[in-house]
Amino acid sequence: MTKEWQLELPKLLISVHGGLQNFELQPKLKQVFGKGLIKAAMTTGAWIFTGGVNTGVIRHVGDALKDHASKSRGKICTIGIAPWGIVENQEDLIGRDVVRPYQTMSNPMSKLTVLNSMHSHFILADNGTTGKYGAEVKLRRQLEKHISLQKINTRIGQGVPVVALIVEGGPNVISIVLEYLRDTPPVPVVVCDGSGRASDILAFGHKYSEEGGLINESLRDQLLVTIQKTFTYTRTQAQHLFIILMECMKKKELGNLPPDYRISLIDIGLVIEYLMGGAYRCNYTRKRFRTLYHNLFGPKRDDIPLRRGRKTTKKREEEVDIDLDDPEINHFPFPFHELMVWAVLMKRQKMALFFWQHGEEAMAKALVACKLCKAMAHEASENDMVDDISQELNHNSRDFGQLAVELLDQSYKQDEQLAMKLLTYELKNWSNATCLQLAVAAKHRDFIAHTCSQMLLTDMWMGRLRMRKNSGLKVILGILLPPSILSLEFKNKDDMPYMSQAQEIHLQEKEQEEPEKPTKEKDEEDMELTAMLGRNNGESSRKKDEEEVQSRHRLIPLGRKIYEFYNAPIVKFWFYTLAYIGYLMLFNYIVLVKMERWPSTQEWIVISYIFTLGIEKMREILMSEPGKLLQKVKVWLQEYWNVTDLIAILLFSVGMILRLQDQPFRSDGRVIYCVNIIYWYIRLLDIFGVNKYLGPYVMMIGKMMIDMMYFVIIMLVVLMSFGVARQAILFPNEEPSWKLAKNIFYMPYWMIYGEVFADQIDRKQVYDSHTPKSGWFCEACIQADQIPYPLGPIALPTGSQPHPMDVPCALCPVPCALCPVQASPSAAHSNTPSQSNSFLM
């Protein structure tokens, strides 16, 4: 099948069994059955085995495939295994490597049946009988067994899992179920309850039977009567089928999946952390919750022998008998949070919106749901799922994102200060993240671009400094001339609503440590301000504002001013920028001047800067939110500049080690220094990104570079085609060498920039004046004159012109003015093309 039909090995095999006579399914049940079957096949890359004919349960499978084909282009591998003796229009199917039309309209007067046209492949089994089913049963079971032995994961030796799906069916279906359960290893069986006949009987037995296949006497008699009525059996036949049914029920607790395959809350927590990304830490994966979870549920059910079932049940009941009101046990004070996350992961949008409307922290819940839906949509598109799934998840993400923006807008209109406080409040139930951090993780641009978010970011950027104009110049002046810090204005605690709880506690501790100053002057000023209230409102308000600013300015101690100045993010940024510029200047100096045997003072400063930068990167890794070191490193490497910094630091370290060695390693180290400084200049783009004018251009250039790579690939094809043809014509007798790769691209590359070598293209006059009397030409010179004509159209896309005489001819046995080596010795040693005033724009 994989060779003849070019099919990929399935990751799952779904074998559908059921009634062969036509029957009706309830509309809702039919919809659930069709969607579930298609979803299981699409998400796992499964094969579906059916009986192949257009009757009974196979017709319902065909209807589900038809609905899927009308909505999506993805094709599901559905293989019908049918007996040859019951197929109508058999003569149309006879042939080898031929294509024939087949009539899928059944004849109501015929006892035969047609094949279902929605299947992708068919296997027809013939045992010589006509009009009888059963010829395909043995072949189908052997084929399923053979496919299950194929390894889809050679590392762990995992074969293709097989699952049987039962819909309706007759007495033979119950026997098939028993055969599946007795197989080695047993095959899981999924029964569609409510579809009728055998499926309902199996579901009834599974629901009311006890362990070991035992059932109550009253229910036993009821089940026997049901079997008799359903299949029009006698009492003896019903009892025989009842025994088969109870043998199936003995396997009801059987599971052939290893314990690692069982999904627990801890596994769900890992999924949530993966979808949220970054440093998010789910409550389900924390150590305290994992310990409680394992204590409550104990060992896995299959890990305990069945003969100790009663004791196991008692122990399990004792473990789950807990007091949910106990604060040591109750880890879910906000159950609507967990319910909403569950609904989002299950792709139940209406239910998720319902849970979002209840409970606390609505903005955080909306942002978390937005991020989860967006991450699941990305995973769905990466795994080649149905396009509708990815589009639906993106739509759900936009809905939750819009809710978050509307809630933020409404909060901002009601109270600006509280809205900013809401954005910076640390949410203990969401990994101590803030709403602003969740919005950044979800890449919710509309939320971040909101006026409230922008004002908050501006205030956080300035710290406690109160600046309106020329903030950069004032900060630089404060750094270079520290006494100027005293002239700067600072905010008090009331003007900083965005502070987190940790910053607020730290600020209170600092204020408590400082001694209280006399407040006599302050009281007098307050009395004066109160007396001024009766005057003109406009004038008094202006004076009041001025007095308040001055009082705030005087209330902040000198030490506090210095601390707040150097702790402001804008000051830290300018400190880093000035230090970085100084570092670059020193790096320029050491690569431009002669390198001595031992490093100079300037070079030691540069080495110290790189060394401290490496220590800072290690601190960033260790101080990140994830618990495990490997996870910390993964989160840190997700940032582009962190990866490039790591490469640059390692490259500089290699250059420093070589530089400390004797020649010729010292020269190699200097070359590495020269290459390494290129990156540190490019690193300035990250600093420019902070500027409101340069930042957008940096982002545009970054995106443009990504798009330009596609044009480079196209240009490379044209360049290589011209270069290979040119090299082959000029040098027909070259020996194998790696220099050939260089020669293919070297001259054509310069042609891209407008260097056309015009003086070497038209050699007509040179040929006439320098032709030897013998009339003999070297082969390479003759072929070189032919280059411009056949290769002209190829060179047009690059904006260049081919030239015949751009390399020395090594084949001429006599002096020839056409050869650059013989005509101009200086040109033969020139490896760089002459400059040209023509450039391709």
mmCIF file with all atom_site columns, N, CA and C in Angstrom, residues 288-347:
data_model
loop_
_atom_site.group_PDB
_atom_site.id
_atom_site.type_symbol
_atom_site.label_atom_id
_atom_site.label_alt_id
_atom_site.label_comp_id
_atom_site.label_asym_id
_atom_site.label_entity_id
_atom_site.label_seq_id
_atom_site.pdbx_PDB_ins_code
_atom_site.Cartn_x
_atom_site.Cartn_y
_atom_site.Cartn_z
_atom_site.occupancy
_atom_site.B_iso_or_equiv
_atom_site.pdbx_formal_charge
_atom_site.auth_seq_id
_atom_site.auth_comp_id
_atom_site.auth_asym_id
_atom_site.auth_atom_id
_atom_site.pdbx_PDB_model_num
ATOM 1   N N  . ARG A 1 288 ? 4.208   22.271 45.129 1.00 0.00 ? 288 ARG A N  1
ATOM 2   C CA . ARG A 1 288 ? 3.199   22.049 46.171 1.00 0.00 ? 288 ARG A CA 1
ATOM 3   C C  . ARG A 1 288 ? 1.953   21.388 45.596 1.00 0.00 ? 288 ARG A C  1
ATOM 4   N N  . PHE A 1 289 ? 1.540   21.854 44.410 1.00 0.00 ? 289 PHE A N  1
ATOM 5   C CA . PHE A 1 289 ? 0.349   21.269 43.801 1.00 0.00 ? 289 PHE A CA 1
ATOM 6   C C  . PHE A 1 289 ? 0.632   19.835 43.339 1.00 0.00 ? 289 PHE A C  1
ATOM 7   N N  . ARG A 1 290 ? 1.809   19.589 42.786 1.00 0.00 ? 290 ARG A N  1
ATOM 8   C CA . ARG A 1 290 ? 2.129   18.231 42.329 1.00 0.00 ? 290 ARG A CA 1
ATOM 9   C C  . ARG A 1 290 ? 2.132   17.250 43.492 1.00 0.00 ? 290 ARG A C  1
ATOM 10  N N  . THR A 1 291 ? 2.675   17.684 44.625 1.00 0.00 ? 291 THR A N  1
ATOM 11  C CA . THR A 1 291 ? 2.670   16.809 45.805 1.00 0.00 ? 291 THR A CA 1
ATOM 12  C C  . THR A 1 291 ? 1.258   16.511 46.264 1.00 0.00 ? 291 THR A C  1
ATOM 13  N N  . LEU A 1 292 ? 0.426   17.527 46.333 1.00 0.00 ? 292 LEU A N  1
ATOM 14  C CA . LEU A 1 292 ? -0.968  17.330 46.729 1.00 0.00 ? 292 LEU A CA 1
ATOM 15  C C  . LEU A 1 292 ? -1.712  16.448 45.735 1.00 0.00 ? 292 LEU A C  1
ATOM 16  N N  . TYR A 1 293 ? -1.440  16.632 44.472 1.00 0.00 ? 293 TYR A N  1
ATOM 17  C CA . TYR A 1 293 ? -2.125  15.859 43.421 1.00 0.00 ? 293 TYR A CA 1
ATOM 18  C C  . TYR A 1 293 ? -1.795  14.371 43.531 1.00 0.00 ? 293 TYR A C  1
ATOM 19  N N  . HIS A 1 294 ? -0.523  14.064 43.722 1.00 0.00 ? 294 HIS A N  1
ATOM 20  C CA . HIS A 1 294 ? -0.120  12.659 43.841 1.00 0.00 ? 294 HIS A CA 1
ATOM 21  C C  . HIS A 1 294 ? -0.628  12.046 45.150 1.00 0.00 ? 294 HIS A C  1
ATOM 22  N N  . ASN A 1 295 ? -0.697  12.828 46.203 1.00 0.00 ? 295 ASN A N  1
ATOM 23  C CA . ASN A 1 295 ? -1.222  12.305 47.466 1.00 0.00 ? 295 ASN A CA 1
ATOM 24  C C  . ASN A 1 295 ? -2.712  11.998 47.380 1.00 0.00 ? 295 ASN A C  1
ATOM 25  N N  . LEU A 1 296 ? -3.439  12.799 46.625 1.00 0.00 ? 296 LEU A N  1
ATOM 26  C CA . LEU A 1 296 ? -4.882  12.589 46.504 1.00 0.00 ? 296 LEU A CA 1
ATOM 27  C C  . LEU A 1 296 ? -5.220  11.389 45.639 1.00 0.00 ? 296 LEU A C  1
ATOM 28  N N  . PHE A 1 297 ? -4.560  11.262 44.512 1.00 0.00 ? 297 PHE A N  1
ATOM 29  C CA . PHE A 1 297 ? -4.932  10.228 43.555 1.00 0.00 ? 297 PHE A CA 1
ATOM 30  C C  . PHE A 1 297 ? -4.066  8.995  43.659 1.00 0.00 ? 297 PHE A C  1
ATOM 31  N N  . GLY A 1 298 ? -2.949  9.077  44.325 1.00 0.00 ? 298 GLY A N  1
ATOM 32  C CA . GLY A 1 298 ? -2.159  7.895  44.588 1.00 0.00 ? 298 GLY A CA 1
ATOM 33  C C  . GLY A 1 298 ? -1.615  7.280  43.319 1.00 0.00 ? 298 GLY A C  1
ATOM 34  N N  . PRO A 1 299 ? -1.265  5.969  43.363 1.00 0.00 ? 299 PRO A N  1
ATOM 35  C CA . PRO A 1 299 ? -0.717  5.284  42.189 1.00 0.00 ? 299 PRO A CA 1
ATOM 36  C C  . PRO A 1 299 ? -1.783  5.085  41.124 1.00 0.00 ? 299 PRO A C  1
ATOM 37  N N  . LYS A 1 300 ? -1.301  4.773  39.921 1.00 0.00 ? 300 LYS A N  1
ATOM 38  C CA . LYS A 1 300 ? -2.199  4.529  38.803 1.00 0.00 ? 300 LYS A CA 1
ATOM 39  C C  . LYS A 1 300 ? -3.019  3.273  39.053 1.00 0.00 ? 300 LYS A C  1
ATOM 40  N N  . ARG A 1 301 ? -4.205  3.238  38.438 1.00 0.00 ? 301 ARG A N  1
ATOM 41  C CA . ARG A 1 301 ? -5.145  2.155  38.686 1.00 0.00 ? 301 ARG A CA 1
ATOM 42  C C  . ARG A 1 301 ? -4.591  0.820  38.209 1.00 0.00 ? 301 ARG A C  1
ATOM 43  N N  . ASP A 1 302 ? -3.903  0.822  37.055 1.00 0.00 ? 302 ASP A N  1
ATOM 44  C CA . ASP A 1 302 ? -3.414  -0.433 36.518 1.00 0.00 ? 302 ASP A CA 1
ATOM 45  C C  . ASP A 1 302 ? -2.162  -0.929 37.224 1.00 0.00 ? 302 ASP A C  1
ATOM 46  N N  . ASP A 1 303 ? -1.564  -0.085 38.056 1.00 0.00 ? 303 ASP A N  1
ATOM 47  C CA . ASP A 1 303 ? -0.364  -0.512 38.759 1.00 0.00 ? 303 ASP A CA 1
ATOM 48  C C  . ASP A 1 303 ? -0.672  -1.404 39.955 1.00 0.00 ? 303 ASP A C  1
ATOM 49  N N  . ILE A 1 304 ? -1.944  -1.565 40.328 1.00 0.00 ? 304 ILE A N  1
ATOM 50  C CA . ILE A 1 304 ? -2.330  -2.346 41.498 1.00 0.00 ? 304 ILE A CA 1
ATOM 51  C C  . ILE A 1 304 ? -3.015  -3.622 41.037 1.00 0.00 ? 304 ILE A C  1
ATOM 52  N N  . PRO A 1 305 ? -2.675  -4.785 41.569 1.00 0.00 ? 305 PRO A N  1
ATOM 53  C CA . PRO A 1 305 ? -3.313  -6.029 41.141 1.00 0.00 ? 305 PRO A CA 1
ATOM 54  C C  . PRO A 1 305 ? -4.817  -5.996 41.340 1.00 0.00 ? 305 PRO A C  1
ATOM 55  N N  . LEU A 1 306 ? -5.525  -6.657 40.427 1.00 0.00 ? 306 LEU A N  1
ATOM 56  C CA . LEU A 1 306 ? -6.982  -6.681 40.476 1.00 0.00 ? 306 LEU A CA 1
ATOM 57  C C  . LEU A 1 306 ? -7.506  -7.480 41.679 1.00 0.00 ? 306 LEU A C  1
ATOM 58  N N  . ARG A 1 307 ? -6.730  -8.444 42.143 1.00 0.00 ? 307 ARG A N  1
ATOM 59  C CA . ARG A 1 307 ? -7.233  -9.285 43.229 1.00 0.00 ? 307 ARG A CA 1
ATOM 60  C C  . ARG A 1 307 ? -7.315  -8.510 44.542 1.00 0.00 ? 307 ARG A C  1
ATOM 61  N N  . ARG A 1 308 ? -6.732  -7.313 44.569 1.00 0.00 ? 308 ARG A N  1
ATOM 62  C CA . ARG A 1 308 ? -6.829  -6.487 45.768 1.00 0.00 ? 308 ARG A CA 1
ATOM 63  C C  . ARG A 1 308 ? -7.727  -5.295 45.495 1.00 0.00 ? 308 ARG A C  1
ATOM 64  N N  . GLY A 1 309 ? -8.723  -5.532 44.666 1.00 0.00 ? 309 GLY A N  1
ATOM 65  C CA . GLY A 1 309 ? -9.588  -4.436 44.225 1.00 0.00 ? 309 GLY A CA 1
ATOM 66  C C  . GLY A 1 309 ? -10.349 -3.797 45.369 1.00 0.00 ? 309 GLY A C  1
ATOM 67  N N  . ARG A 1 310 ? -10.841 -4.580 46.310 1.00 0.00 ? 310 ARG A N  1
ATOM 68  C CA . ARG A 1 310 ? -11.642 -3.997 47.394 1.00 0.00 ? 310 ARG A CA 1
ATOM 69  C C  . ARG A 1 310 ? -10.813 -3.075 48.264 1.00 0.00 ? 310 ARG A C  1
ATOM 70  N N  . LYS A 1 311 ? -9.617  -3.516 48.619 1.00 0.00 ? 311 LYS A N  1
ATOM 71  C CA . LYS A 1 311 ? -8.763  -2.672 49.450 1.00 0.00 ? 311 LYS A CA 1
ATOM 72  C C  . LYS A 1 311 ? -8.364  -1.402 48.699 1.00 0.00 ? 311 LYS A C  1
ATOM 73  N N  . THR A 1 312 ? -8.146  -1.570 47.405 1.00 0.00 ? 312 THR A N  1
ATOM 74  C CA . THR A 1 312 ? -7.771  -0.391 46.608 1.00 0.00 ? 312 THR A CA 1
ATOM 75  C C  . THR A 1 312 ? -8.887  0.632  46.596 1.00 0.00 ? 312 THR A C  1
ATOM 76  N N  . THR A 1 313 ? -10.111 0.129  46.422 1.00 0.00 ? 313 THR A N  1
ATOM 77  C CA . THR A 1 313 ? -11.250 1.042  46.390 1.00 0.00 ? 313 THR A CA 1
ATOM 78  C C  . THR A 1 313 ? -11.394 1.779  47.710 1.00 0.00 ? 313 THR A C  1
ATOM 79  N N  . LYS A 1 314 ? -11.211 1.070  48.800 1.00 0.00 ? 314 LYS A N  1
ATOM 80  C CA . LYS A 1 314 ? -11.345 1.692  50.118 1.00 0.00 ? 314 LYS A CA 1
ATOM 81  C C  . LYS A 1 314 ? -10.277 2.748  50.334 1.00 0.00 ? 314 LYS A C  1
ATOM 82  N N  . LYS A 1 315 ? -9.056  2.419  49.907 1.00 0.00 ? 315 LYS A N  1
ATOM 83  C CA . LYS A 1 315 ? -7.976  3.379  50.080 1.00 0.00 ? 315 LYS A CA 1
ATOM 84  C C  . LYS A 1 315 ? -8.221  4.621  49.226 1.00 0.00 ? 315 LYS A C  1
ATOM 85  N N  . ARG A 1 316 ? -8.706  4.398  48.025 1.00 0.00 ? 316 ARG A N  1
ATOM 86  C CA . ARG A 1 316 ? -8.967  5.526  47.142 1.00 0.00 ? 316 ARG A CA 1
ATOM 87  C C  . ARG A 1 316 ? -10.055 6.414  47.719 1.00 0.00 ? 316 ARG A C  1
ATOM 88  N N  . GLU A 1 317 ? -11.076 5.803  48.300 1.00 0.00 ? 317 GLU A N  1
ATOM 89  C CA . GLU A 1 317 ? -12.146 6.602  48.879 1.00 0.00 ? 317 GLU A CA 1
ATOM 90  C C  . GLU A 1 317 ? -11.641 7.406  50.076 1.00 0.00 ? 317 GLU A C  1
ATOM 91  N N  . GLU A 1 318 ? -10.751 6.810  50.868 1.00 0.00 ? 318 GLU A N  1
ATOM 92  C CA . GLU A 1 318 ? -10.204 7.535  51.998 1.00 0.00 ? 318 GLU A CA 1
ATOM 93  C C  . GLU A 1 318 ? -9.343  8.713  51.546 1.00 0.00 ? 318 GLU A C  1
ATOM 94  N N  . GLU A 1 319 ? -8.655  8.570  50.410 1.00 0.00 ? 319 GLU A N  1
ATOM 95  C CA . GLU A 1 319 ? -7.775  9.624  49.943 1.00 0.00 ? 319 GLU A CA 1
ATOM 96  C C  . GLU A 1 319 ? -8.552  10.830 49.425 1.00 0.00 ? 319 GLU A C  1
ATOM 97  N N  . VAL A 1 320 ? -9.646  10.602 48.754 1.00 0.00 ? 320 VAL A N  1
ATOM 98  C CA . VAL A 1 320 ? -10.387 11.716 48.154 1.00 0.00 ? 320 VAL A CA 1
ATOM 99  C C  . VAL A 1 320 ? -11.388 12.320 49.134 1.00 0.00 ? 320 VAL A C  1
ATOM 100 N N  . ASP A 1 321 ? -11.524 11.763 50.337 1.00 0.00 ? 321 ASP A N  1
ATOM 101 C CA . ASP A 1 321 ? -12.442 12.312 51.320 1.00 0.00 ? 321 ASP A CA 1
ATOM 102 C C  . ASP A 1 321 ? -11.734 13.458 52.043 1.00 0.00 ? 321 ASP A C  1
ATOM 103 N N  . ILE A 1 322 ? -11.821 14.655 51.469 1.00 0.00 ? 322 ILE A N  1
ATOM 104 C CA . ILE A 1 322 ? -11.103 15.804 52.001 1.00 0.00 ? 322 ILE A CA 1
ATOM 105 C C  . ILE A 1 322 ? -12.067 16.958 52.198 1.00 0.00 ? 322 ILE A C  1
ATOM 106 N N  . ASP A 1 323 ? -11.618 17.923 52.951 1.00 0.00 ? 323 ASP A N  1
ATOM 107 C CA . ASP A 1 323 ? -12.406 19.120 53.216 1.00 0.00 ? 323 ASP A CA 1
ATOM 108 C C  . ASP A 1 323 ? -11.941 20.218 52.266 1.00 0.00 ? 323 ASP A C  1
ATOM 109 N N  . LEU A 1 324 ? -12.783 20.550 51.306 1.00 0.00 ? 324 LEU A N  1
ATOM 110 C CA . LEU A 1 324 ? -12.414 21.549 50.306 1.00 0.00 ? 324 LEU A CA 1
ATOM 111 C C  . LEU A 1 324 ? -12.339 22.948 50.881 1.00 0.00 ? 324 LEU A C  1
ATOM 112 N N  . ASP A 1 325 ? -12.937 23.159 52.065 1.00 0.00 ? 325 ASP A N  1
ATOM 113 C CA . ASP A 1 325 ? -12.875 24.473 52.689 1.00 0.00 ? 325 ASP A CA 1
ATOM 114 C C  . ASP A 1 325 ? -11.568 24.709 53.434 1.00 0.00 ? 325 ASP A C  1
ATOM 115 N N  . ASP A 1 326 ? -10.768 23.663 53.560 1.00 0.00 ? 326 ASP A N  1
ATOM 116 C CA . ASP A 1 326 ? -9.494  23.801 54.245 1.00 0.00 ? 326 ASP A CA 1
ATOM 117 C C  . ASP A 1 326 ? -8.553  24.660 53.393 1.00 0.00 ? 326 ASP A C  1
ATOM 118 N N  . PRO A 1 327 ? -8.040  25.786 53.922 1.00 0.00 ? 327 PRO A N  1
ATOM 119 C CA . PRO A 1 327 ? -7.159  26.637 53.111 1.00 0.00 ? 327 PRO A CA 1
ATOM 120 C C  . PRO A 1 327 ? -5.881  25.947 52.684 1.00 0.00 ? 327 PRO A C  1
ATOM 121 N N  . GLU A 1 328 ? -5.473  24.910 53.406 1.00 0.00 ? 328 GLU A N  1
ATOM 122 C CA . GLU A 1 328 ? -4.281  24.177 53.000 1.00 0.00 ? 328 GLU A CA 1
ATOM 123 C C  . GLU A 1 328 ? -4.546  23.282 51.807 1.00 0.00 ? 328 GLU A C  1
ATOM 124 N N  . ILE A 1 329 ? -5.814  22.956 51.566 1.00 0.00 ? 329 ILE A N  1
ATOM 125 C CA . ILE A 1 329 ? -6.171  22.063 50.470 1.00 0.00 ? 329 ILE A CA 1
ATOM 126 C C  . ILE A 1 329 ? -6.694  22.846 49.272 1.00 0.00 ? 329 ILE A C  1
ATOM 127 N N  . ASN A 1 330 ? -7.480  23.869 49.534 1.00 0.00 ? 330 ASN A N  1
ATOM 128 C CA . ASN A 1 330 ? -8.130  24.604 48.455 1.00 0.00 ? 330 ASN A CA 1
ATOM 129 C C  . ASN A 1 330 ? -7.119  25.526 47.771 1.00 0.00 ? 330 ASN A C  1
ATOM 130 N N  . HIS A 1 331 ? -6.635  25.113 46.599 1.00 0.00 ? 331 HIS A N  1
ATOM 131 C CA . HIS A 1 331 ? -5.683  25.897 45.839 1.00 0.00 ? 331 HIS A CA 1
ATOM 132 C C  . HIS A 1 331 ? -6.355  26.652 44.702 1.00 0.00 ? 331 HIS A C  1
ATOM 133 N N  . PHE A 1 332 ? -7.677  26.657 44.644 1.00 0.00 ? 332 PHE A N  1
ATOM 134 C CA . PHE A 1 332 ? -8.385  27.315 43.552 1.00 0.00 ? 332 PHE A CA 1
ATOM 135 C C  . PHE A 1 332 ? -9.408  28.287 44.138 1.00 0.00 ? 332 PHE A C  1
ATOM 136 N N  . PRO A 1 333 ? -8.939  29.428 44.635 1.00 0.00 ? 333 PRO A N  1
ATOM 137 C CA . PRO A 1 333 ? -9.893  30.397 45.196 1.00 0.00 ? 333 PRO A CA 1
ATOM 138 C C  . PRO A 1 333 ? -10.776 31.041 44.128 1.00 0.00 ? 333 PRO A C  1
ATOM 139 N N  . PHE A 1 334 ? -10.334 30.977 42.866 1.00 0.00 ? 334 PHE A N  1
ATOM 140 C CA . PHE A 1 334 ? -11.115 31.549 41.770 1.00 0.00 ? 334 PHE A CA 1
ATOM 141 C C  . PHE A 1 334 ? -11.411 30.449 40.747 1.00 0.00 ? 334 PHE A C  1
ATOM 142 N N  . PRO A 1 335 ? -12.429 29.631 40.993 1.00 0.00 ? 335 PRO A N  1
ATOM 143 C CA . PRO A 1 335 ? -12.680 28.476 40.110 1.00 0.00 ? 335 PRO A CA 1
ATOM 144 C C  . PRO A 1 335 ? -13.043 28.877 38.681 1.00 0.00 ? 335 PRO A C  1
ATOM 145 N N  . PHE A 1 336 ? -13.599 30.077 38.498 1.00 0.00 ? 336 PHE A N  1
ATOM 146 C CA . PHE A 1 336 ? -13.957 30.478 37.139 1.00 0.00 ? 336 PHE A CA 1
ATOM 147 C C  . PHE A 1 336 ? -12.711 30.672 36.272 1.00 0.00 ? 336 PHE A C  1
ATOM 148 N N  . HIS A 1 337 ? -11.578 30.947 36.889 1.00 0.00 ? 337 HIS A N  1
ATOM 149 C CA . HIS A 1 337 ? -10.343 31.021 36.121 1.00 0.00 ? 337 HIS A CA 1
ATOM 150 C C  . HIS A 1 337 ? -10.032 29.680 35.467 1.00 0.00 ? 337 HIS A C  1
ATOM 151 N N  . GLU A 1 338 ? -10.067 28.632 36.285 1.00 0.00 ? 338 GLU A N  1
ATOM 152 C CA . GLU A 1 338 ? -9.734  27.303 35.772 1.00 0.00 ? 338 GLU A CA 1
ATOM 153 C C  . GLU A 1 338 ? -10.763 26.829 34.753 1.00 0.00 ? 338 GLU A C  1
ATOM 154 N N  . LEU A 1 339 ? -12.031 27.129 35.019 1.00 0.00 ? 339 LEU A N  1
ATOM 155 C CA . LEU A 1 339 ? -13.079 26.709 34.093 1.00 0.00 ? 339 LEU A CA 1
ATOM 156 C C  . LEU A 1 339 ? -12.950 27.418 32.748 1.00 0.00 ? 339 LEU A C  1
ATOM 157 N N  . MET A 1 340 ? -12.589 28.693 32.775 1.00 0.00 ? 340 MET A N  1
ATOM 158 C CA . MET A 1 340 ? -12.428 29.413 31.516 1.00 0.00 ? 340 MET A CA 1
ATOM 159 C C  . MET A 1 340 ? -11.245 28.863 30.713 1.00 0.00 ? 340 MET A C  1
ATOM 160 N N  . VAL A 1 341 ? -10.143 28.579 31.381 1.00 0.00 ? 341 VAL A N  1
ATOM 161 C CA . VAL A 1 341 ? -8.986  28.010 30.686 1.00 0.00 ? 341 VAL A CA 1
ATOM 162 C C  . VAL A 1 341 ? -9.348  26.649 30.090 1.00 0.00 ? 341 VAL A C  1
ATOM 163 N N  . TRP A 1 342 ? -10.088 25.856 30.848 1.00 0.00 ? 342 TRP A N  1
ATOM 164 C CA . TRP A 1 342 ? -10.536 24.551 30.322 1.00 0.00 ? 342 TRP A CA 1
ATOM 165 C C  . TRP A 1 342 ? -11.397 24.734 29.082 1.00 0.00 ? 342 TRP A C  1
ATOM 166 N N  . ALA A 1 343 ? -12.330 25.679 29.112 1.00 0.00 ? 343 ALA A N  1
ATOM 167 C CA . ALA A 1 343 ? -13.202 25.912 27.958 1.00 0.00 ? 343 ALA A CA 1
ATOM 168 C C  . ALA A 1 343 ? -12.406 26.409 26.755 1.00 0.00 ? 343 ALA A C  1
ATOM 169 N N  . VAL A 1 344 ? -11.393 27.242 26.990 1.00 0.00 ? 344 VAL A N  1
ATOM 170 C CA . VAL A 1 344 ? -10.571 27.732 25.882 1.00 0.00 ? 344 VAL A CA 1
ATOM 171 C C  . VAL A 1 344 ? -9.782  26.590 25.259 1.00 0.00 ? 344 VAL A C  1
ATOM 172 N N  . LEU A 1 345 ? -9.191  25.750 26.096 1.00 0.00 ? 345 LEU A N  1
ATOM 173 C CA . LEU A 1 345 ? -8.417  24.626 25.568 1.00 0.00 ? 345 LEU A CA 1
ATOM 174 C C  . LEU A 1 345 ? -9.300  23.621 24.829 1.00 0.00 ? 345 LEU A C  1
ATOM 175 N N  . MET A 1 346 ? -10.553 23.495 25.241 1.00 0.00 ? 346 MET A N  1
ATOM 176 C CA . MET A 1 346 ? -11.496 22.599 24.574 1.00 0.00 ? 346 MET A CA 1
ATOM 177 C C  . MET A 1 346 ? -12.173 23.248 23.375 1.00 0.00 ? 346 MET A C  1
ATOM 178 N N  . LYS A 1 347 ? -11.808 24.490 23.088 1.00 0.00 ? 347 LYS A N  1
ATOM 179 C CA . LYS A 1 347 ? -12.358 25.229 21.930 1.00 0.00 ? 347 LYS A CA 1
ATOM 180 C C  . LYS A 1 347 ? -13.868 25.378 22.031 1.00 0.00 ? 347 LYS A C  1
#
